[in-house]
Short mmCIF file of C-alpha atoms in Angstrom, two decimals:
data_model
loop_
_atom_site.label_atom_id
_atom_site.label_comp_id
_atom_site.label_asym_id
_atom_site.label_seq_id
_atom_site.Cartn_x
_atom_site.Cartn_y
_atom_site.Cartn_z
CA MET A 198 9.47 19.43 2.90
CA GLU A 199 11.13 18.93 6.26
CA PHE A 200 9.18 17.53 9.19
CA LYS A 201 9.60 14.99 11.93
CA VAL A 202 7.53 11.82 12.13
CA PRO A 203 6.65 11.28 15.80
CA THR A 204 6.65 7.87 17.50
CA MET A 205 3.89 6.69 19.81
CA ALA A 206 6.38 6.65 22.70
CA GLU A 207 7.20 10.33 22.14
CA LEU A 208 3.52 11.33 21.98
CA MET A 209 2.71 9.32 25.10
CA ALA A 210 5.58 10.98 26.95
CA ALA A 211 4.12 14.35 25.99
CA GLY A 212 0.67 13.22 27.15
CA GLU A 213 -0.78 13.29 23.63
CA GLU A 214 -2.73 10.84 21.49
CA PRO A 215 -2.70 10.65 17.69
CA GLU A 216 -5.82 10.43 15.52
CA ILE A 217 -4.16 7.69 13.49
CA LEU A 218 -1.36 5.20 13.94
CA PHE A 219 0.54 4.75 10.67
CA TRP A 220 1.56 1.09 10.43
CA VAL A 221 4.64 1.19 8.19
CA GLY A 222 5.17 -2.55 7.65
CA CYS A 223 8.34 -4.49 6.81
CA ALA A 224 8.47 -3.48 3.14
CA GLY A 225 7.80 0.15 3.96
CA SER A 226 10.61 0.09 6.51
CA TYR A 227 13.32 -1.93 4.79
CA ASP A 228 12.65 -2.04 1.06
CA GLU A 229 14.32 0.92 -0.64
CA ARG A 230 11.55 1.33 -3.21
CA ALA A 231 8.76 1.03 -0.63
CA GLN A 232 10.48 3.55 1.67
CA LYS A 233 9.62 6.24 -0.90
CA ILE A 234 5.94 5.30 -0.60
CA THR A 235 6.20 5.48 3.20
CA ARG A 236 7.64 8.98 2.95
CA ASP A 237 4.85 10.08 0.61
CA ILE A 238 2.15 8.74 2.94
CA CYS A 239 3.77 10.75 5.75
CA LYS A 240 3.87 13.84 3.51
CA ILE A 241 0.14 13.47 2.81
CA LEU A 242 -0.70 13.04 6.51
CA HIS A 243 1.46 16.04 7.38
CA HIS A 244 0.01 18.16 4.54
CA VAL A 245 -3.61 17.69 5.62
CA GLY A 246 -2.78 18.18 9.29
CA ILE A 247 -3.80 14.76 10.61
CA LYS A 248 -2.15 14.03 13.93
CA TYR A 249 -0.42 10.70 13.49
CA ALA A 250 2.44 8.62 14.86
CA VAL A 251 4.39 5.47 14.05
CA LEU A 252 5.52 2.73 16.42
CA GLY A 253 9.13 2.96 15.26
CA THR A 254 11.29 0.21 16.74
CA GLU A 255 8.27 -1.15 18.65
CA GLU A 256 6.65 -2.27 15.39
CA SER A 257 7.38 -5.79 14.20
CA CYS A 258 6.12 -7.88 11.29
CA THR A 259 2.34 -8.51 11.39
CA GLY A 260 3.04 -12.21 10.79
CA ASP A 261 1.34 -12.34 7.38
CA PRO A 262 4.22 -14.11 5.56
CA ALA A 263 4.60 -16.65 8.39
CA LYS A 264 0.87 -17.44 8.35
CA ARG A 265 0.65 -17.70 4.56
CA ALA A 266 3.71 -19.95 4.50
CA GLY A 267 1.99 -22.24 7.00
CA ASN A 268 3.73 -21.34 10.26
CA GLU A 269 0.66 -20.55 12.38
CA PHE A 270 2.67 -20.73 15.62
CA LEU A 271 5.11 -18.02 14.53
CA PHE A 272 2.20 -15.90 13.23
CA GLN A 273 0.43 -16.03 16.58
CA MET A 274 3.62 -15.12 18.45
CA GLN A 275 4.21 -12.12 16.18
CA ALA A 276 0.58 -11.06 16.33
CA MET A 277 0.37 -11.29 20.13
CA THR A 278 3.50 -9.14 20.51
CA ASN A 279 2.04 -6.45 18.25
CA ILE A 280 -1.40 -6.56 19.87
CA GLU A 281 0.18 -6.06 23.31
CA VAL A 282 1.97 -2.95 22.08
CA LEU A 283 -1.10 -1.57 20.26
CA ASN A 284 -3.42 -2.15 23.21
CA ALA A 285 -0.93 -0.64 25.65
CA TYR A 286 -1.05 2.56 23.58
CA ASN A 287 -4.84 2.40 23.39
CA ILE A 288 -4.75 2.51 19.57
CA LYS A 289 -8.14 2.88 17.87
CA LYS A 290 -7.43 3.67 14.25
CA ILE A 291 -4.64 2.37 12.01
CA VAL A 292 -3.67 3.28 8.45
CA THR A 293 -1.39 0.91 6.53
CA GLY A 294 0.67 1.26 3.37
CA CYS A 295 0.42 -2.46 2.65
CA PRO A 296 -2.67 -4.58 1.87
CA HIS A 297 -1.06 -7.58 3.60
CA CYS A 298 -0.63 -5.69 6.88
CA PHE A 299 -4.11 -4.22 6.35
CA ASN A 300 -5.75 -7.61 5.88
CA THR A 301 -3.94 -9.26 8.80
CA ILE A 302 -4.58 -6.52 11.37
CA LYS A 303 -8.16 -5.96 10.20
CA ASN A 304 -9.32 -9.55 9.83
CA GLU A 305 -6.99 -11.77 11.85
CA TYR A 306 -6.01 -9.72 14.90
CA PRO A 307 -9.55 -9.44 16.36
CA GLY A 308 -9.55 -13.20 17.04
CA LEU A 309 -6.39 -12.74 19.12
CA GLY A 310 -7.62 -9.77 21.13
CA GLY A 311 -6.71 -6.85 18.87
CA THR A 312 -9.70 -4.96 17.43
CA TYR A 313 -9.02 -1.70 15.60
CA GLU A 314 -10.43 0.41 12.81
CA VAL A 315 -8.01 -0.36 9.99
CA ILE A 316 -7.88 1.53 6.70
CA HIS A 317 -5.59 1.23 3.71
CA HIS A 318 -3.82 4.39 2.55
CA THR A 319 -5.92 4.52 -0.64
CA GLN A 320 -9.06 4.70 1.52
CA LEU A 321 -7.52 7.52 3.53
CA ILE A 322 -6.69 9.36 0.29
CA GLN A 323 -10.26 8.83 -0.97
CA ASP A 324 -11.67 10.28 2.28
CA LEU A 325 -9.34 13.28 2.08
CA ILE A 326 -10.35 13.92 -1.55
CA ASN A 327 -14.03 13.71 -0.57
CA GLU A 328 -13.42 16.20 2.24
CA GLY A 329 -11.67 18.56 -0.19
CA LYS A 330 -8.37 18.36 1.68
CA LEU A 331 -6.49 16.83 -1.25
CA LYS A 332 -6.82 18.31 -4.70
CA ALA A 333 -4.92 17.44 -7.84
CA GLU A 334 -3.34 20.87 -8.28
CA GLY A 335 -0.14 22.69 -7.45
CA GLY A 336 1.98 19.75 -8.49
CA GLU A 337 2.71 17.49 -11.43
CA SER A 338 -0.17 17.28 -13.87
CA PHE A 339 -1.40 13.86 -14.94
CA LYS A 340 -4.07 15.41 -17.20
CA GLY A 341 -4.76 13.20 -20.20
CA LYS A 342 -2.07 10.69 -19.17
CA LYS A 343 -2.93 7.02 -19.56
CA ILE A 344 -2.88 5.20 -16.23
CA THR A 345 -3.79 1.57 -15.59
CA TYR A 346 -4.36 0.37 -12.04
CA HIS A 347 -3.41 -3.08 -10.78
CA ASP A 348 -5.68 -4.38 -7.99
CA PRO A 349 -3.68 -5.92 -5.13
CA CYS A 350 -5.28 -9.26 -4.14
CA TYR A 351 -5.54 -8.46 -0.44
CA LEU A 352 -7.13 -5.09 -1.12
CA GLY A 353 -9.43 -6.03 -3.97
CA ARG A 354 -10.61 -9.62 -3.90
CA GLY A 355 -9.64 -10.08 -0.25
CA ASN A 356 -11.43 -7.02 1.13
CA GLY A 357 -13.58 -5.67 -1.69
CA ILE A 358 -11.79 -2.32 -1.96
CA TYR A 359 -11.94 -1.28 -5.60
CA GLU A 360 -13.33 2.26 -5.52
CA ALA A 361 -10.86 4.09 -3.26
CA PRO A 362 -7.73 3.73 -5.42
CA ARG A 363 -9.67 4.52 -8.59
CA LYS A 364 -11.21 7.59 -6.97
CA ALA A 365 -7.69 8.85 -6.24
CA LEU A 366 -6.85 8.44 -9.93
CA GLU A 367 -10.12 9.87 -11.30
CA VAL A 368 -9.50 13.19 -9.56
CA LEU A 369 -6.33 13.62 -11.66
CA ASP A 370 -8.25 14.13 -14.88
CA ALA A 371 -6.11 11.34 -16.30
CA GLN A 372 -7.31 8.61 -18.63
CA LEU A 373 -7.92 5.53 -16.50
CA VAL A 374 -7.65 2.40 -18.66
CA GLU A 375 -8.58 -0.96 -17.15
CA MET A 376 -6.74 -4.18 -17.84
CA LYS A 377 -8.69 -7.18 -19.15
CA ARG A 378 -8.51 -8.80 -15.71
CA CYS A 379 -9.38 -6.18 -13.12
CA LYS A 380 -11.45 -5.63 -9.97
CA SER A 381 -12.99 -8.91 -8.74
CA ASN A 382 -11.48 -10.66 -11.73
CA GLY A 383 -7.98 -9.25 -11.08
CA LEU A 384 -4.81 -11.28 -11.45
CA CYS A 385 -2.23 -11.69 -8.68
CA CYS A 386 1.16 -10.02 -9.23
CA GLY A 387 2.77 -13.32 -8.17
CA ALA A 388 4.09 -12.28 -4.75
CA GLY A 389 1.12 -13.00 -2.44
CA GLY A 390 0.86 -15.93 -0.06
CA ALA A 391 4.56 -15.63 0.92
CA GLN A 392 5.58 -16.30 -2.71
CA MET A 393 7.56 -13.06 -2.44
CA PHE A 394 10.21 -14.89 -0.44
CA LYS A 395 10.79 -17.94 -2.62
CA GLU A 396 11.56 -18.77 -6.21
CA PRO A 397 8.58 -19.59 -8.44
CA GLU A 398 7.78 -23.19 -9.31
CA LYS A 399 8.58 -24.38 -12.81
CA GLY A 400 6.12 -23.23 -15.42
CA LYS A 401 5.81 -21.62 -18.84
CA LYS A 402 5.74 -18.01 -17.66
CA ASP A 403 6.18 -16.01 -14.46
CA ILE A 404 2.95 -14.51 -13.11
CA ASN A 405 4.35 -10.98 -13.01
CA VAL A 406 5.33 -11.20 -16.69
CA GLU A 407 1.82 -12.38 -17.54
CA ARG A 408 0.45 -9.40 -15.61
CA ILE A 409 2.80 -6.90 -17.24
CA ASP A 410 1.79 -8.20 -20.67
CA GLU A 411 -1.83 -7.38 -19.77
CA ALA A 412 -0.81 -3.95 -18.53
CA LEU A 413 1.14 -3.22 -21.71
CA GLU A 414 -1.93 -4.04 -23.81
CA THR A 415 -3.56 -0.91 -22.37
CA ASN A 416 -0.62 1.15 -23.67
CA PRO A 417 -0.18 3.09 -20.39
CA GLN A 418 2.28 5.81 -19.37
CA PHE A 419 1.83 4.91 -15.71
CA ILE A 420 0.97 1.70 -13.91
CA ALA A 421 -0.56 2.48 -10.52
CA ALA A 422 -0.12 0.10 -7.59
CA GLY A 423 -1.31 0.05 -4.00
CA CYS A 424 0.96 -2.60 -2.50
CA PRO A 425 4.74 -2.84 -1.99
CA PHE A 426 4.82 -6.47 -3.15
CA CYS A 427 2.95 -5.58 -6.36
CA MET A 428 5.34 -2.65 -6.77
CA THR A 429 8.33 -5.02 -6.80
CA MET A 430 6.74 -7.54 -9.16
CA LEU A 431 5.40 -4.95 -11.62
CA SER A 432 8.67 -3.00 -11.63
CA ASP A 433 10.60 -6.22 -12.31
CA GLY A 434 8.24 -6.97 -15.19
CA ILE A 435 8.76 -3.51 -16.68
CA LYS A 436 12.55 -3.94 -16.38
CA LEU A 437 12.37 -7.32 -18.08
CA LYS A 438 10.40 -5.78 -20.97
CA ASP A 439 12.92 -2.94 -21.15
CA LYS A 440 10.17 -0.32 -20.81
CA GLU A 441 11.58 1.60 -17.83
CA GLN A 442 12.02 4.81 -19.85
CA GLU A 443 8.46 5.09 -21.13
CA ILE A 444 6.39 3.48 -18.34
CA LYS A 445 6.58 4.37 -14.66
CA VAL A 446 5.19 2.17 -11.88
CA LEU A 447 3.96 4.40 -9.05
CA ASP A 448 1.99 3.83 -5.88
CA ILE A 449 -1.33 5.69 -5.45
CA ALA A 450 0.28 7.62 -2.57
CA GLU A 451 3.18 8.73 -4.79
CA ILE A 452 0.82 9.84 -7.56
CA THR A 453 -1.31 11.77 -5.03
CA ALA A 454 1.74 13.41 -3.45
CA ARG A 455 3.08 14.45 -6.87
CA ALA A 456 -0.30 15.82 -8.02
CA ASN A 457 -0.54 17.90 -4.84
CA GLY A 458 3.01 19.19 -5.14
CA LEU A 459 4.21 17.57 -1.91
#
């Protein structure tokens, strides 16, 4: 599927406004694995005919890692820069591929002068399924496959979003199996709070290995994720357990794109 992803600058130059700004995020831009998720989100937006744009080179980090690591000054500088750009483009609605970007723009930008309607891509997918624009047909079938879903902290416990990702999986006619610790009792993948960028402290067991052990107990064929950080940690866990051949870690957007033949 060949199509061009427009930037806000290009749309503005043409005198047009998008329905949605797609906030790609650092992982979605630079991490090779997360880039695939970014492409699939774009494919979904393109497929259903939503007019969208990205900021391109005008987008910079939301400041989440800086804030979580304790550098409030750097966070505010990064946030102010982004808010200036967003407000200059008169942005109203933002969809993100990352719960960290989602949480920061939704809950922390309003205090600095940036108020927007922010949705995570799993919520967008849920809405599109409800509207009948996305159906699980024409693509790869997940019928009867065992899928377990890992709740990202900033989506689940941080913002109470548990239904949307599961709705996207339920439509597949797959067998959704829950881990012991799920929903409001979910366990962190080990990368939140800027832990992604440092080595873990000494302990008996890495968090992501603990989480993968729980996932493996459900005997899944797929582990579904909704966050690029979780994607890295879960994939590393699967590699460590030498289960890469039989278990695939996929983002909800990737599963949706595959099921719809995009």
